[in-house]
């Protein structure tokens, strides 16, 4: 049994268990912060999350844990309090990744926009971190996920997105519900109107920003009216895409202890399907705007149907890539483009995918 604060010890624990044939337990009474756990920080620093299946991309943890305690979520209990990694350690890690050919780095955190690290007299925010990382040669694109809807530091974060050509115009900011009653029950600490005001502020600073959201339907106590308010928020937010989940209780959470899971499964399914239907209409409209336009994509590799249209394209396989604002693009081209940037002319679209021709 290995706690999240002792992940760095896992190889030794496994080795000891195999050699001694005995049970191994390594947990702390309280999950320590990084400043008190140099072993974990060292582990994070050298464990470069380069995606072996998608060359050219990597994920770097900016912070651990969460202090939000949303009633449905188990993360604060199993990951501990919010702890931001030292900014110099993150910069060093990204430099190594750049030297290895990584072009896109995604900074990770349960509420990554709450990143704060004090060094001397200065407290660094996520905006500061993005500025620092964007100065690294070789890194061309920067993303960050996931953002918690909060006003503090939001303008500065959007401004760095507007100012830096490397910071992708992409914001993943879960709303979870459009009903203030349900948001309060979730302990989300904002209203639907405040959430939409953040979206409006983002588009004011970064007009071409691409926004994605998350929603949970069928939360205990969610009425038809609550759901309709959620559907209305999805229409107003005009997401590129959103992820919809049916509520299910997580043992140990406040919701599991105090709320009865009283929404029938069939109603959850209907609401899930309906919300995706609402979003699909917006996604189709936004995708249509790309027709006959050129986009830059970072090629991820072969598509799910690599042989499609290859005969008409000099036997080049079908590839898949993503734009800086996270649109999926499918086109035929040499497999050697994997991990590289390419220019594609969009010829047709679907709600979630752009199709085009290599330029």
Tab-separated table of C-alpha atoms in Angstrom, residues 114-286:
chain	number	residue	atom	x	y	z
A	114	UNK	CA	-4.705	28.477	-8.684
A	115	UNK	CA	-0.966	27.859	-9.077
A	116	UNK	CA	1.030	29.973	-6.609
A	117	UNK	CA	4.674	29.583	-5.654
A	118	UNK	CA	6.547	31.971	-3.395
A	119	UNK	CA	10.258	32.482	-4.095
A	120	UNK	CA	11.899	35.241	-2.102
A	121	UNK	CA	9.756	38.352	-2.210
A	122	UNK	CA	7.750	37.280	-5.259
A	123	UNK	CA	4.738	35.000	-5.466
A	124	UNK	CA	4.508	33.414	-8.918
A	125	UNK	CA	1.103	32.742	-10.492
A	126	UNK	CA	0.158	30.549	-13.448
A	127	UNK	CA	0.445	33.616	-15.712
A	128	UNK	CA	4.044	34.107	-14.489
A	129	UNK	CA	4.784	30.427	-15.027
A	130	UNK	CA	3.450	30.553	-18.580
A	131	UNK	CA	5.607	33.580	-19.377
A	132	UNK	CA	8.673	31.770	-18.007
A	133	UNK	CA	8.039	28.520	-19.876
A	134	UNK	CA	7.222	30.349	-23.120
A	135	UNK	CA	10.776	31.709	-23.141
A	136	UNK	CA	12.221	28.201	-23.546
A	137	UNK	CA	13.617	27.549	-27.024
A	138	UNK	CA	12.026	24.588	-28.772
A	139	UNK	CA	8.676	24.801	-27.006
A	140	UNK	CA	6.175	26.105	-29.551
A	141	UNK	CA	2.811	25.537	-27.874
A	142	UNK	CA	1.692	25.686	-24.230
A	143	UNK	CA	-1.616	24.550	-22.753
A	144	UNK	CA	-2.894	24.259	-19.200
A	145	UNK	CA	-5.692	22.140	-17.719
A	146	UNK	CA	-7.943	22.215	-15.783
A	147	UNK	CA	-9.082	25.724	-14.735
A	148	UNK	CA	-11.484	26.352	-11.866
A	149	UNK	CA	-13.946	29.210	-12.514
A	150	UNK	CA	-12.621	32.052	-10.365
A	151	UNK	CA	-12.138	35.773	-10.903
A	152	UNK	CA	-8.799	35.993	-9.071
A	153	UNK	CA	-5.968	36.166	-11.603
A	154	UNK	CA	-8.287	35.429	-14.532
A	155	UNK	CA	-7.620	38.665	-16.429
A	156	UNK	CA	-3.851	38.231	-16.081
A	157	UNK	CA	-4.113	34.643	-17.304
A	158	UNK	CA	-6.118	35.639	-20.368
A	159	UNK	CA	-3.691	38.489	-21.031
A	160	UNK	CA	-0.703	36.149	-21.211
A	161	UNK	CA	-2.720	34.058	-23.654
A	162	UNK	CA	-3.304	37.146	-25.771
A	163	UNK	CA	0.287	38.352	-25.518
A	164	UNK	CA	2.243	35.135	-26.067
A	165	UNK	CA	2.031	33.353	-29.427
A	166	UNK	CA	3.099	30.146	-27.680
A	167	UNK	CA	0.205	30.007	-25.189
A	168	UNK	CA	-2.623	28.257	-27.024
A	169	UNK	CA	-5.989	30.005	-27.249
A	170	UNK	CA	-7.675	27.175	-25.383
A	171	UNK	CA	-9.479	27.215	-22.047
A	172	UNK	CA	-10.888	24.104	-20.389
A	173	UNK	CA	-13.068	25.421	-17.565
A	174	UNK	CA	-15.734	23.067	-16.162
A	175	UNK	CA	-19.071	24.625	-15.202
A	176	UNK	CA	-20.634	21.333	-13.951
A	177	UNK	CA	-24.152	22.832	-13.879
A	178	UNK	CA	-26.131	25.868	-15.015
A	179	UNK	CA	-28.396	25.847	-11.965
A	180	UNK	CA	-27.346	28.006	-9.019
A	181	UNK	CA	-29.166	25.628	-6.676
A	182	UNK	CA	-27.152	22.659	-7.924
A	183	UNK	CA	-23.906	24.642	-8.000
A	184	UNK	CA	-24.438	25.503	-4.345
A	185	UNK	CA	-25.161	21.854	-3.532
A	186	UNK	CA	-21.914	20.985	-5.336
A	187	UNK	CA	-20.015	23.618	-3.298
A	188	UNK	CA	-18.762	25.208	-6.515
A	189	UNK	CA	-18.634	28.777	-5.068
A	190	UNK	CA	-19.855	30.657	-8.132
A	191	UNK	CA	-23.155	31.264	-9.903
A	192	UNK	CA	-24.064	30.482	-13.489
A	193	UNK	CA	-24.008	34.198	-14.274
A	194	UNK	CA	-20.537	34.623	-12.768
A	195	UNK	CA	-19.315	31.697	-14.857
A	196	UNK	CA	-20.695	33.216	-18.063
A	197	UNK	CA	-19.132	36.565	-17.162
A	198	UNK	CA	-15.736	34.841	-17.046
A	199	UNK	CA	-16.363	33.377	-20.503
A	200	UNK	CA	-17.321	36.824	-21.794
A	201	UNK	CA	-14.183	38.335	-20.224
A	202	UNK	CA	-12.027	35.663	-21.856
A	203	UNK	CA	-13.493	36.419	-25.294
A	204	UNK	CA	-13.070	40.135	-24.756
A	205	UNK	CA	-9.304	39.665	-24.252
A	206	UNK	CA	-8.804	36.669	-26.586
A	207	UNK	CA	-11.535	36.955	-29.274
A	208	UNK	CA	-10.666	33.651	-30.968
A	209	UNK	CA	-10.388	31.620	-27.763
A	210	UNK	CA	-11.666	28.040	-27.860
A	211	UNK	CA	-13.540	26.969	-24.714
A	212	UNK	CA	-14.359	23.497	-23.423
A	213	UNK	CA	-16.479	22.596	-20.406
A	214	UNK	CA	-17.527	19.730	-18.150
A	215	UNK	CA	-20.987	18.934	-16.787
A	216	UNK	CA	-22.539	16.421	-14.420
A	217	UNK	CA	-26.206	15.572	-14.951
A	218	UNK	CA	-28.479	13.734	-12.556
A	219	UNK	CA	-26.982	15.192	-9.390
A	220	UNK	CA	-29.208	14.405	-6.361
A	221	UNK	CA	-32.050	16.922	-6.282
A	222	UNK	CA	-31.642	18.060	-9.913
A	223	UNK	CA	-35.099	18.926	-11.266
A	224	UNK	CA	-36.182	19.332	-14.878
A	225	UNK	CA	-35.903	23.097	-14.375
A	226	UNK	CA	-32.340	22.752	-13.036
A	227	UNK	CA	-31.403	20.732	-16.093
A	228	UNK	CA	-32.985	23.260	-18.469
A	229	UNK	CA	-30.845	25.965	-16.866
A	230	UNK	CA	-27.802	23.823	-17.589
A	231	UNK	CA	-28.852	23.376	-21.219
A	232	UNK	CA	-29.304	27.147	-21.466
A	233	UNK	CA	-25.803	27.776	-20.107
A	234	UNK	CA	-24.342	25.372	-22.679
A	235	UNK	CA	-26.062	27.341	-25.449
A	236	UNK	CA	-24.809	30.675	-24.119
A	237	UNK	CA	-21.229	29.508	-23.481
A	238	UNK	CA	-20.792	28.293	-27.079
A	239	UNK	CA	-18.197	25.679	-26.238
A	240	UNK	CA	-16.021	24.078	-28.855
A	241	UNK	CA	-16.943	20.875	-27.074
A	242	UNK	CA	-17.995	19.776	-23.616
A	243	UNK	CA	-17.747	16.568	-21.631
A	244	UNK	CA	-20.926	15.315	-19.980
A	245	UNK	CA	-21.000	12.796	-17.148
A	246	UNK	CA	-23.861	11.082	-15.345
A	247	UNK	CA	-23.670	11.543	-11.583
A	248	UNK	CA	-22.497	8.535	-9.615
A	249	UNK	CA	-21.665	8.609	-5.887
A	250	UNK	CA	-18.018	8.424	-4.835
A	251	UNK	CA	-17.518	6.697	-1.444
A	252	UNK	CA	-16.081	9.085	1.115
A	253	UNK	CA	-17.381	12.276	-0.482
A	254	UNK	CA	-19.806	14.681	1.169
A	255	UNK	CA	-22.452	13.957	-1.460
A	256	UNK	CA	-22.242	10.219	-0.832
A	257	UNK	CA	-22.593	10.730	2.926
A	258	UNK	CA	-25.400	13.272	2.927
A	259	UNK	CA	-27.305	13.048	-0.378
A	260	UNK	CA	-29.435	10.244	-1.731
A	261	UNK	CA	-28.741	9.274	-5.336
A	262	UNK	CA	-32.413	9.813	-6.200
A	263	UNK	CA	-32.367	10.495	-9.958
A	264	UNK	CA	-33.358	7.369	-11.967
A	265	UNK	CA	-30.698	6.071	-14.347
A	266	UNK	CA	-33.001	6.483	-17.328
A	267	UNK	CA	-33.453	10.197	-16.604
A	268	UNK	CA	-29.676	10.589	-16.237
A	269	UNK	CA	-29.210	8.988	-19.642
A	270	UNK	CA	-31.854	11.238	-21.229
A	271	UNK	CA	-30.265	14.379	-19.792
A	272	UNK	CA	-26.805	13.245	-20.843
A	273	UNK	CA	-27.996	12.635	-24.400
A	274	UNK	CA	-29.949	15.910	-24.541
A	275	UNK	CA	-26.997	18.006	-23.364
A	276	UNK	CA	-24.707	16.406	-25.931
A	277	UNK	CA	-27.349	17.148	-28.575
A	278	UNK	CA	-27.405	20.821	-27.591
A	279	UNK	CA	-23.608	20.979	-27.698
A	280	UNK	CA	-23.383	19.167	-31.043
A	281	UNK	CA	-25.355	21.940	-32.735
A	282	UNK	CA	-22.927	24.609	-31.469
A	283	UNK	CA	-19.870	22.488	-32.311
A	284	UNK	CA	-21.154	22.023	-35.875
A	285	UNK	CA	-21.646	25.790	-36.293
A	286	UNK	CA	-18.177	26.604	-34.963
